[in-house]
Coordinates of C-alpha atoms and ligand atoms in Angstrom, one line a residue:
Chain A
X1 CA 64.4 117.3 99.4
X2 CA 61.7 115.7 97.4
X3 CA 62.4 113.7 94.3
X4 CA 61.2 115.3 91.0
X5 CA 58.8 113.1 89.0
X6 CA 58.5 113.8 85.3
X7 CA 55.9 112.6 82.9
X8 CA 56.8 111.4 79.5
X9 CA 54.1 110.0 77.4
X10 CA 52.6 107.0 79.3
X11 CA 55.6 106.9 81.6
X12 CA 56.6 108.5 84.9
X13 CA 60.3 109.2 85.5
X14 CA 61.5 109.7 89.0
X15 CA 65.1 110.8 89.2
X16 CA 66.6 110.8 92.6
X17 CA 69.1 113.6 92.9
X18 CA 71.0 112.8 96.1
X19 CA 71.2 110.4 99.0
X20 CA 67.8 110.0 100.6
X21 CA 66.8 109.7 104.2
X22 CA 64.2 107.0 105.1
X23 CA 61.4 109.6 105.3
X24 CA 62.3 110.9 101.8
X25 CA 62.3 107.3 100.5
X26 CA 58.8 106.9 101.9
X27 CA 57.7 110.2 100.4
X28 CA 58.9 109.1 97.0
X29 CA 57.0 105.8 97.4
X30 CA 53.8 107.5 98.3
X31 CA 54.2 110.2 95.6
X32 CA 54.6 107.6 92.9
X33 CA 51.7 105.5 94.1
X34 CA 49.5 108.6 93.9
X35 CA 50.8 109.7 90.4
X36 CA 50.5 106.3 88.8
X37 CA 46.7 106.4 89.5
X38 CA 46.4 110.1 88.7
X39 CA 48.1 109.8 85.3
X40 CA 47.1 106.3 84.4
X41 CA 50.8 105.7 83.8
X42 CA 51.8 102.5 82.0
X43 CA 55.3 102.4 83.4
X44 CA 57.7 104.0 85.9
X45 CA 61.4 104.5 85.7
X46 CA 63.1 105.2 88.9
X47 CA 66.6 106.6 88.4
X48 CA 68.7 105.6 91.4
X49 CA 72.1 106.7 90.0
X50 CA 72.5 109.2 92.9
X51 CA 71.7 106.6 95.6
X52 CA 75.0 105.6 97.2
X53 CA 73.3 103.0 99.5
X54 CA 70.4 100.8 98.9
X55 CA 69.7 98.9 102.1
X56 CA 66.8 96.7 103.2
X57 CA 64.6 99.7 103.8
X58 CA 65.2 101.3 100.4
X59 CA 64.9 98.0 98.6
X60 CA 61.6 97.3 100.4
X61 CA 60.2 100.7 99.5
X62 CA 61.3 100.3 95.9
X63 CA 59.6 96.9 95.7
X64 CA 56.5 98.4 97.1
X65 CA 56.5 101.0 94.4
X66 CA 56.8 98.1 91.9
X67 CA 54.0 96.1 93.3
X68 CA 51.6 99.0 93.8
X69 CA 52.2 100.1 90.2
X70 CA 51.7 96.5 89.0
X71 CA 48.2 96.5 90.6
X72 CA 47.4 99.4 88.4
X73 CA 48.8 97.8 85.4
X74 CA 52.2 99.6 85.3
X75 CA 55.7 98.1 85.2
X76 CA 58.6 99.6 87.2
X77 CA 62.2 99.7 86.1
X78 CA 65.1 100.8 88.3
X79 CA 67.9 102.3 86.3
X80 CA 71.4 103.5 87.2
X81 CA 72.3 101.1 90.0
X82 CA 76.0 101.8 90.6
X83 CA 78.5 99.0 90.4
X84 CA 79.4 99.2 94.1
X85 CA 75.7 99.4 95.1
X86 CA 74.9 96.4 92.9
X87 CA 77.7 94.4 94.7
X88 CA 76.4 95.4 98.1
X89 CA 72.8 94.5 97.2
X90 CA 74.0 91.1 96.0
X91 CA 76.0 90.4 99.1
X92 CA 73.2 91.6 101.3
X93 CA 71.0 89.2 99.4
X94 CA 68.3 91.8 98.8
X95 CA 65.5 90.9 96.6
X96 CA 64.0 93.3 94.0
X97 CA 61.0 91.4 92.7
X98 CA 58.9 92.6 90.9
X99 CA 61.1 95.3 89.7
X100 CA 63.0 95.3 86.4
X101 CA 66.5 96.8 86.1
X102 CA 68.3 98.5 83.3
X103 CA 71.5 100.4 82.8
X104 CA 70.2 103.9 82.3
X105 CA 67.1 106.0 81.4
X106 CA 67.2 105.1 77.7
X107 CA 67.5 101.4 78.4
X108 CA 64.8 101.7 81.1
X109 CA 62.3 103.1 78.6
X110 CA 63.3 100.4 76.1
X111 CA 62.4 97.8 78.8
X112 CA 59.0 99.4 79.4
X113 CA 58.3 99.5 75.7
X114 CA 59.3 95.9 75.4
X115 CA 57.2 94.7 78.3
X116 CA 54.2 96.7 76.9
X117 CA 54.6 94.6 73.7
X118 CA 54.4 91.5 75.7
X119 CA 58.1 90.7 76.0
X120 CA 58.5 89.1 79.3
X121 CA 61.3 90.7 81.3
X122 CA 64.3 92.9 81.4
X123 CA 66.6 90.7 79.5
X124 CA 67.9 92.5 76.4
Chain B
X1 CA 141.0 78.4 91.7
X2 CA 141.5 76.0 89.0
X3 CA 139.5 77.7 86.3
X4 CA 136.3 76.0 87.2
X5 CA 133.2 78.1 86.4
X6 CA 131.6 79.6 89.4
X7 CA 128.3 78.0 88.9
X8 CA 125.7 77.3 91.6
X9 CA 125.4 75.3 93.7
X10 CA 128.9 76.5 94.6
X11 CA 131.5 73.8 94.8
X12 CA 133.6 73.8 98.0
X13 CA 136.5 76.2 98.3
X14 CA 139.6 74.7 96.9
X15 CA 141.0 74.0 100.3
X16 CA 144.1 72.4 99.0
X17 CA 145.1 75.9 97.9
X18 CA 145.1 77.0 101.5
X19 CA 148.1 75.7 103.2
X20 CA 147.0 73.0 105.6
X21 CA 149.2 74.3 108.4
X22 CA 148.5 78.0 107.7
X23 CA 144.8 77.7 107.7
X24 CA 144.2 77.2 111.5
X25 CA 146.6 80.1 112.2
X26 CA 144.8 82.4 109.8
X27 CA 141.4 81.5 111.1
X28 CA 142.4 81.8 114.7
X29 CA 143.9 85.2 114.1
X30 CA 140.8 86.4 112.3
X31 CA 138.6 85.1 115.2
X32 CA 140.8 86.7 117.8
X33 CA 140.7 90.0 115.9
X34 CA 137.0 89.7 115.3
X35 CA 135.7 92.7 117.3
X36 CA 138.3 95.1 116.0
X37 CA 138.1 94.0 112.4
X38 CA 134.3 94.2 112.4
X39 CA 134.4 97.7 113.7
X40 CA 136.8 98.7 111.0
X41 CA 134.6 97.0 108.4
X42 CA 131.5 98.9 109.7
X43 CA 133.3 102.2 109.6
X44 CA 134.5 101.5 106.0
X45 CA 130.8 100.7 105.1
X46 CA 129.6 103.9 106.4
X47 CA 132.4 105.9 104.9
X48 CA 131.4 104.4 101.5
X49 CA 127.8 105.4 102.3
X50 CA 126.6 101.9 101.7
X51 CA 123.4 100.4 103.1
X52 CA 121.8 103.8 103.7
X53 CA 118.4 102.2 104.2
X54 CA 119.5 100.2 107.2
X55 CA 120.0 101.4 110.8
X56 CA 123.4 101.3 112.4
X57 CA 122.1 98.6 114.8
X58 CA 120.9 96.5 112.0
X59 CA 124.1 96.9 110.1
X60 CA 126.1 95.9 113.2
X61 CA 124.1 92.7 113.8
X62 CA 124.3 91.7 110.1
X63 CA 128.0 92.4 110.0
X64 CA 128.6 90.2 113.0
X65 CA 126.7 87.3 111.3
X66 CA 128.4 87.8 108.0
X67 CA 131.8 88.0 109.5
X68 CA 131.4 84.8 111.5
X69 CA 130.0 83.0 108.4
X70 CA 132.8 84.4 106.4
X71 CA 135.5 83.0 108.7
X72 CA 133.7 79.7 109.0
X73 CA 133.7 79.5 105.3
X74 CA 137.4 80.1 105.2
X75 CA 137.9 77.4 107.9
X76 CA 135.6 74.7 106.6
X77 CA 136.1 75.4 102.9
X78 CA 132.4 75.1 102.4
X79 CA 130.4 78.1 101.3
X80 CA 127.0 76.4 101.8
X81 CA 126.0 77.9 105.1
X82 CA 127.3 81.3 104.0
X83 CA 125.3 81.0 100.8
X84 CA 122.1 80.1 102.8
X85 CA 122.8 83.1 105.0
X86 CA 123.4 85.4 102.0
X87 CA 120.1 84.3 100.5
X88 CA 118.2 84.9 103.6
X89 CA 119.8 88.2 104.2
X90 CA 119.1 89.2 100.6
X91 CA 115.5 88.3 100.9
X92 CA 115.3 90.6 103.9
X93 CA 117.1 93.6 102.4
X94 CA 115.9 93.5 98.8
X95 CA 112.5 94.6 99.8
X96 CA 114.0 97.6 101.5
X97 CA 115.8 98.7 98.4
X98 CA 119.4 97.6 99.0
X99 CA 121.1 97.6 95.6
X100 CA 123.4 95.0 94.1
X101 CA 126.4 97.4 94.1
X102 CA 126.0 97.9 97.8
X103 CA 126.1 94.2 98.5
X104 CA 129.2 93.7 96.3
X105 CA 130.7 96.8 97.8
X106 CA 130.5 95.6 101.4
X107 CA 131.8 92.1 100.7
X108 CA 134.8 93.5 98.8
X109 CA 135.4 95.9 101.7
X110 CA 135.5 92.9 104.1
X111 CA 137.9 91.2 101.8
X112 CA 140.1 94.3 101.9
X113 CA 139.8 94.9 105.6
X114 CA 140.9 91.3 106.3
X115 CA 143.7 91.4 103.7
X116 CA 145.1 94.5 105.2
X117 CA 145.1 93.1 108.7
X118 CA 146.9 90.0 107.5
X119 CA 149.4 92.2 105.8
X120 CA 150.0 94.2 109.1
X121 CA 150.3 91.0 111.1
X122 CA 152.7 89.2 108.8
X123 CA 154.6 92.0 107.1
X124 CA 157.8 91.2 109.0
X125 CA 157.9 87.9 107.4
X126 CA 157.5 88.6 103.6
X127 CA 157.7 84.9 102.6
X128 CA 155.0 83.8 105.1
X129 CA 152.9 86.8 104.1
X130 CA 153.1 85.7 100.5
X131 CA 151.9 82.2 101.3
X132 CA 149.1 83.5 103.5
X133 CA 147.9 85.9 100.8
X134 CA 148.1 83.2 98.2
X135 CA 145.8 81.1 100.2
X136 CA 143.5 83.9 101.3
X137 CA 142.8 85.7 98.1
X138 CA 141.2 83.0 96.0
X139 CA 139.1 81.9 98.9
X140 CA 138.0 85.4 99.7
X141 CA 137.2 86.1 96.0
X142 CA 135.1 82.9 95.9
X143 CA 133.2 84.1 99.0
X144 CA 132.5 87.5 97.4
X145 CA 131.2 85.8 94.2
X146 CA 129.0 83.5 96.3
X147 CA 127.4 86.4 98.2
X148 CA 127.0 88.5 95.1
X149 CA 125.4 85.8 93.0
X150 CA 123.1 84.8 95.9
X151 CA 121.9 88.4 96.1
X152 CA 121.3 88.8 92.3
X153 CA 119.4 85.5 92.1
X154 CA 117.3 86.4 95.0
X155 CA 116.6 89.8 93.5
X156 CA 115.6 88.2 90.2
X157 CA 113.2 85.9 92.1
X158 CA 111.5 88.9 93.8
X159 CA 111.2 90.7 90.5
X160 CA 109.7 87.7 88.8
X161 CA 107.1 87.4 91.7
X162 CA 106.3 91.1 91.4
X163 CA 105.8 90.8 87.7
X164 CA 103.5 87.8 88.1
X165 CA 101.5 89.8 90.6
X166 CA 101.2 92.8 88.3
X167 CA 100.1 90.6 85.4
X168 CA 97.4 89.0 87.5
X169 CA 96.2 92.3 88.8
X170 CA 95.6 93.6 85.3
X171 CA 93.3 91.3 83.5
X172 CA 91.7 93.6 81.0
X173 CA 88.0 93.9 80.3
X174 CA 87.7 94.1 76.5
X175 CA 85.0 95.8 74.5
X176 CA 84.4 93.5 71.6
X177 CA 81.6 95.5 70.0
X178 CA 79.0 98.0 70.9
X179 CA 77.3 97.0 74.1
X180 CA 79.3 93.8 74.5
X181 CA 82.3 93.4 76.8
X182 CA 84.3 90.3 77.6
X183 CA 86.4 89.4 80.6
X184 CA 88.9 86.7 80.0
X185 CA 90.1 85.4 83.3
X186 CA 93.5 83.7 83.3
X187 CA 95.4 82.1 86.1
X188 CA 94.8 81.5 89.7
X189 CA 91.9 83.4 91.3
X190 CA 91.7 83.8 95.1
X191 CA 89.0 85.8 96.7
X192 CA 90.9 89.1 96.6
X193 CA 91.5 88.8 92.9
X194 CA 87.9 87.7 92.3
X195 CA 86.8 90.9 94.0
X196 CA 89.1 93.0 91.8
X197 CA 87.8 91.3 88.7
X198 CA 84.2 91.9 89.7
X199 CA 84.9 95.6 90.3
X200 CA 86.6 95.9 86.9
X201 CA 83.8 94.1 85.2
X202 CA 81.0 96.1 86.8
X203 CA 82.8 99.4 86.1
X204 CA 83.3 98.3 82.5
X205 CA 79.6 97.6 82.2
X206 CA 78.9 101.2 83.2
X207 CA 81.7 102.7 81.1
X208 CA 80.8 100.8 77.9
X209 CA 77.0 100.8 78.5
X210 CA 77.3 97.0 78.1
X211 CA 74.1 94.9 77.7
X212 CA 75.9 91.6 77.6
X213 CA 79.1 90.5 79.3
X214 CA 80.9 87.3 78.5
X215 CA 83.1 86.0 81.3
X216 CA 85.5 83.5 79.9
X217 CA 87.1 81.2 82.4
X218 CA 88.9 78.8 79.9
X219 CA 92.2 79.9 81.5
X220 CA 91.1 79.1 85.1
X221 CA 92.4 75.8 86.3
X222 CA 90.4 75.4 89.5
X223 CA 87.9 77.2 91.6
X224 CA 86.9 77.0 95.3
X225 CA 83.7 77.8 97.1
X226 CA 84.5 81.4 97.8
X227 CA 85.5 82.2 94.2
X228 CA 82.5 80.2 92.9
X229 CA 80.1 82.2 95.0
X230 CA 81.8 85.4 93.9
X231 CA 81.2 84.4 90.3
X232 CA 77.5 83.9 91.0
X233 CA 77.4 87.3 92.8
X234 CA 79.1 89.0 89.9
X235 CA 76.5 87.6 87.5
X236 CA 73.7 88.8 89.8
X237 CA 75.3 92.2 90.2
X238 CA 75.7 92.6 86.5
X239 CA 72.0 91.8 86.1
X240 CA 71.1 94.5 88.6
X241 CA 73.0 96.9 86.4
X242 CA 70.9 95.8 83.5
X243 CA 73.5 93.5 81.8
X244 CA 73.2 89.8 81.1
X245 CA 76.2 87.6 81.8
X246 CA 77.3 84.6 79.8
X247 CA 79.9 82.3 81.3
X248 CA 82.1 80.4 78.8
X249 CA 85.0 77.9 79.0
X250 CA 83.7 76.1 82.1
X251 CA 85.9 73.0 82.1
X252 CA 84.3 69.8 83.1
X253 CA 86.4 69.8 86.2
X254 CA 85.2 73.1 87.3
X255 CA 81.6 72.3 86.4
X256 CA 81.9 69.2 88.6
X257 CA 83.4 71.3 91.5
X258 CA 80.5 73.7 91.2
X259 CA 78.0 70.9 91.4
X260 CA 79.8 69.4 94.3
X261 CA 79.8 72.8 96.1
X262 CA 76.1 73.1 95.4
X263 CA 76.6 76.4 93.6
X264 CA 73.4 77.4 92.0
X265 CA 74.1 77.5 88.3
X266 CA 70.4 77.6 87.3
X267 CA 70.4 81.4 87.0
X268 CA 73.6 81.5 85.0
X269 CA 73.8 81.4 81.3
X270 CA 76.7 79.1 80.5
X271 CA 78.0 78.3 77.0
X272 CA 80.7 75.8 76.2
X273 CA 83.4 77.9 74.5
X274 CA 84.1 81.5 73.9
X275 CA 83.1 81.4 70.3
X276 CA 79.7 80.0 71.3
X277 CA 79.4 82.6 74.0
X278 CA 80.0 85.4 71.6
X279 CA 77.4 84.0 69.2
X280 CA 74.9 83.8 72.1
X281 CA 75.8 87.4 73.0
X282 CA 75.1 88.6 69.5
X283 CA 71.8 86.8 69.5
X284 CA 70.9 88.5 72.8
X285 CA 71.9 91.9 71.4
X286 CA 70.0 91.2 68.2
X287 CA 66.8 91.2 70.3
X288 CA 67.2 94.9 70.8
X289 CA 65.4 96.4 67.9
X290 CA 64.2 99.7 69.2
X291 CA 66.8 102.2 69.7
X292 CA 65.0 105.6 69.5
X293 CA 66.3 108.3 71.8
X294 CA 63.6 109.4 74.2
X295 CA 62.3 112.9 73.6
X296 CA 63.1 115.3 76.5
X297 CA 60.6 114.5 79.2
X298 CA 58.1 117.2 80.2
X299 CA 58.2 118.1 83.8
X300 CA 55.2 117.5 86.1
X301 CA 54.1 120.3 88.4
Chain C
X1 CA 93.9 104.0 116.5
X2 CA 94.4 107.2 114.5
X3 CA 90.8 108.1 113.5
X4 CA 87.7 108.1 115.6
X5 CA 84.3 109.5 114.8
X6 CA 81.1 109.4 116.7
X7 CA 77.7 110.1 115.2
X8 CA 74.7 110.5 117.5
X9 CA 71.6 108.8 116.1
X10 CA 68.4 110.6 117.0
X11 CA 66.7 111.2 113.6
X12 CA 66.7 109.7 110.2
X13 CA 69.0 112.5 109.0
X14 CA 71.6 111.2 111.4
X15 CA 71.5 107.9 109.6
X16 CA 72.5 109.6 106.4
X17 CA 75.3 111.3 108.3
X18 CA 76.5 108.0 109.8
X19 CA 76.6 106.3 106.4
X20 CA 78.6 109.2 105.0
X21 CA 81.0 109.2 108.0
X22 CA 81.6 105.4 107.5
X23 CA 82.2 105.8 103.8
X24 CA 84.6 108.7 104.4
X25 CA 86.7 106.7 107.0
X26 CA 86.7 103.7 104.8
X27 CA 88.1 105.7 102.0
X28 CA 90.8 107.3 104.2
X29 CA 91.8 103.8 105.3
X30 CA 92.3 102.8 101.7
X31 CA 89.2 100.6 101.3
X32 CA 87.9 100.3 97.7
X33 CA 84.8 102.1 96.7
X34 CA 82.8 98.9 96.8
X35 CA 84.0 98.1 100.4
X36 CA 83.0 101.7 101.4
X37 CA 79.5 101.0 100.1
X38 CA 79.3 97.6 101.9
X39 CA 80.3 99.4 105.1
X40 CA 77.9 102.3 104.6
X41 CA 75.1 99.8 103.9
X42 CA 75.8 97.8 107.1
X43 CA 75.9 101.1 109.1
X44 CA 72.6 102.1 107.7
X45 CA 71.0 98.9 109.0
X46 CA 72.3 99.1 112.6
X47 CA 71.6 102.9 112.7
X48 CA 68.0 102.3 111.7
X49 CA 67.7 99.6 114.4
X50 CA 68.8 102.1 117.0
X51 CA 66.2 104.5 115.8
X52 CA 63.4 102.0 115.4
X53 CA 64.0 99.6 118.2
X54 CA 65.8 101.8 120.8
X55 CA 64.9 105.4 120.1
X56 CA 68.4 106.8 120.2
X57 CA 72.0 105.9 120.5
X58 CA 75.3 106.4 118.7
X59 CA 77.5 105.0 116.0
X60 CA 81.2 104.9 116.8
X61 CA 83.8 104.5 114.0
X62 CA 87.5 103.8 114.3
X63 CA 90.4 102.1 112.6
X64 CA 92.2 99.1 113.8
X65 CA 95.7 97.9 112.9
X66 CA 97.4 94.6 113.0
X67 CA 100.6 93.3 111.5
X68 CA 99.4 92.2 108.1
X69 CA 96.1 93.9 107.9
X70 CA 94.1 96.9 109.0
X71 CA 90.5 97.6 109.2
X72 CA 87.5 99.6 110.3
X73 CA 85.4 99.0 113.4
X74 CA 81.8 100.1 113.6
X75 CA 80.2 100.1 117.0
X76 CA 76.5 100.8 117.3
X77 CA 75.2 101.2 120.8
X78 CA 72.1 102.3 122.6
X79 CA 70.4 102.1 125.9
X80 CA 67.2 100.7 124.5
X81 CA 65.2 97.6 125.5
X82 CA 67.9 95.2 124.3
X83 CA 67.4 92.1 122.2
X84 CA 65.6 89.1 123.8
X85 CA 67.4 86.5 121.7
X86 CA 70.5 87.5 119.8
X87 CA 70.6 84.2 118.1
X88 CA 67.1 84.7 116.7
X89 CA 67.8 88.3 115.7
X90 CA 70.6 87.1 113.5
X91 CA 68.4 84.7 111.6
X92 CA 67.0 85.8 108.2
X93 CA 63.4 86.9 108.5
X94 CA 63.1 87.1 112.3
X95 CA 62.0 90.5 113.6
X96 CA 59.7 91.9 116.3
X97 CA 57.4 94.9 115.8
X98 CA 56.6 94.5 112.1
X99 CA 60.2 94.5 110.8
X100 CA 61.1 91.9 108.2
X101 CA 64.1 90.9 110.1
X102 CA 66.5 91.2 107.2
X103 CA 68.7 94.1 108.6
X104 CA 71.0 92.3 111.0
X105 CA 71.7 89.1 108.9
X106 CA 72.2 91.2 105.8
X107 CA 74.6 93.6 107.6
X108 CA 76.5 90.6 108.9
X109 CA 77.0 89.3 105.4
X110 CA 78.5 92.6 104.3
X111 CA 81.1 92.7 107.1
X112 CA 83.9 90.3 108.1
X113 CA 83.2 90.2 111.8
X114 CA 79.9 90.8 113.6
X115 CA 79.0 90.5 117.2
X116 CA 76.0 91.6 119.3
X117 CA 76.0 92.1 123.0
X118 CA 72.7 92.8 124.5
X119 CA 71.3 92.8 128.0
X120 CA 67.5 92.9 127.9
X121 CA 66.4 96.1 129.5
X122 CA 69.8 97.5 129.4
X123 CA 70.7 98.2 125.7
X124 CA 72.4 96.8 122.7
X125 CA 75.9 97.0 121.3
X126 CA 76.6 95.8 117.8
X127 CA 80.3 95.6 116.8
X128 CA 81.2 95.1 113.1
X129 CA 84.6 94.9 111.5
X130 CA 85.9 94.9 108.0
X131 CA 89.5 94.0 107.2
X132 CA 91.6 95.1 104.4
X133 CA 94.3 92.7 103.3
X134 CA 97.3 94.4 102.0
X135 CA 98.4 93.0 98.7
X136 CA 102.1 92.0 98.6
X137 CA 103.2 94.9 96.3
X138 CA 101.5 97.4 98.6
X139 CA 103.1 95.8 101.6
X140 CA 106.6 96.1 100.0
X141 CA 106.1 99.7 99.0
X142 CA 104.8 100.6 102.5
X143 CA 107.6 98.8 104.4
X144 CA 110.1 100.6 102.3
X145 CA 108.5 104.0 102.7
X146 CA 108.3 103.5 106.5
X147 CA 112.0 102.6 106.7
X148 CA 113.0 105.5 104.6
X149 CA 111.1 107.8 106.9
X150 CA 112.6 106.3 110.0
X151 CA 116.2 106.2 108.8
X152 CA 116.1 109.4 106.7
Ligands
ATP1 N1 69.2 98.2 118.8 C1 68.2 97.3 119.0 N2 67.6 97.4 120.2 C2 66.6 96.5 120.5 N3 66.2 95.5 119.6 C3 66.9 95.3 118.5 C4 67.9 96.2 118.1 N4 68.4 95.9 116.9 C5 67.7 94.8 116.5 N5 66.7 94.5 117.5 C6 65.8 93.3 117.4 O1 66.3 92.4 116.5 C7 65.3 92.1 115.5 C8 66.0 91.9 114.2 O2 66.6 93.0 113.7 P1 66.7 93.2 112.1 O3 67.4 94.5 111.9 O4 67.4 92.0 111.6 O5 65.2 93.2 111.6 P2 64.1 94.4 111.8 O6 64.8 95.6 112.2 O7 63.0 93.8 112.6 O8 63.6 94.5 110.3 P3 64.4 95.1 109.0 O9 65.7 95.5 109.5 O10 64.4 94.0 108.0 O11 63.6 96.3 108.7 C9 64.4 93.3 115.5 O12 63.1 93.0 115.1 C10 64.4 93.7 117.0 O13 63.5 92.9 117.7
MG2 MG1 66.4 96.4 111.2

């Protein structure tokens, strides 16, 4: 099942609907890389609310999304990391550079607007 | 008894009340009859439907120990070892739901079983019987009180422990204002409790859509490596969820411990006291000016 | 041992199934949601290693009981090429064949016990455990329930 990608203004919103296999994760990564160029998007929100596991592979793919987008001048925000998933990522010691994180879609878009204005990071 | 209050630790039985020459007789008789009297006692216990949560084998072995202790107490006039045994027994059976009335019930049954057997043994000599019962009754009552009080005290101790455990398990996460929650941690934290607190906090971030969390550890006396690391992890996990954490109430002792443990505080926002922490939180929240709801996004092909 | 599940790992869909099976067993054993996620994440790593480094294998899940604790055991085994140096494989950032070498050390941090047996040329078995301490209240309640069942 592929992940729907929506366009809103200058932003792309990918909302993951269910647990993903590795190949689906890669598909999402490649889709987003393509669309960022195609739509000259200024930001990406990836909604991971439905991901019940973020392991080293998923984290790496998400970071790649972030760094590819950055090369094209777009910032990427992960939103909806669940409490238990956040705890697992921290204990795993996964790194999410250069991604931003926010609570939900609304906050994610706020982060993108702020970074566009030159605010530095995802701090409130 | 001479009207003394039955306070603990229990004073020795008033042995002078037990006729010096009668005592060995009485004790020897009860020892000699031990098997028979114990059986009678057990059957009275099951007739009265006491100790339903214990198996017949368990009851039998406890009964033997209690009986022997009981007779020893009569003989030596000291209830100390009986008391120790009663506490130990109580500790074992309270957890299984044995009730106070059952414990009192079985001790009073033993008193009665023994009294009856003394009666049968000495009924032909009413005067001797009188003297024997005069000695026996106060001692027996004293033993009953000792066992009963031990049980109740032990039970209170267990209840206190359970209450403390429940209190510690239920540290609340408070929403102070929109987008701001505070977690006041009070009391000892071990790694299990630290885990629970983390889960509560992260869930509260989600439920309250919190952007800032203040973790106040004013009420925490000491911290070890595991708990310190957990604190750091909690702060990082909160950040992954999009919330900033502020730690307040770090005592100089704990701060020193953290430095000694080489816990990396550089990524943590620490503020002296809770008041200062709340002000810092407001400042962070004040940053947030834009609050427009996004228009429904249009779908890409 | 009351529960046992085995998931064959041959495709990346099987990895998703193995994660779900781990989470389900963890939940049945009374682990918290967070622990379930830690376990599922660790399973994900060892399952992927089977797929990437060995081709195929299986994930075995079962419970384990001791006096004061119980837990979950995850065994990942394959008949692949084995690991040349288990010690190296457990170091952050060491990996052959283009991997980043984060999987095994990360999985180890998520679990309580972690052992690798590997014979080069003969396959790899990774065994991971997570324990669940019973809190005192739960222990009392359980002991009482058990007794009531036995002597009812
Ligand atoms: N089942 C296995 N069979 C053979 N070799 C293995 C197996 N599992 C791990 N290894 C070896 O151990 C190394 C380290 O594994 P680890 O999972 O830590 O990293 P990785 O798989 O290389 O990269 P990553 O997991 O970060 O994508 C691997 O590169 C591989 O050489
Ligand atoms: Mg790997």
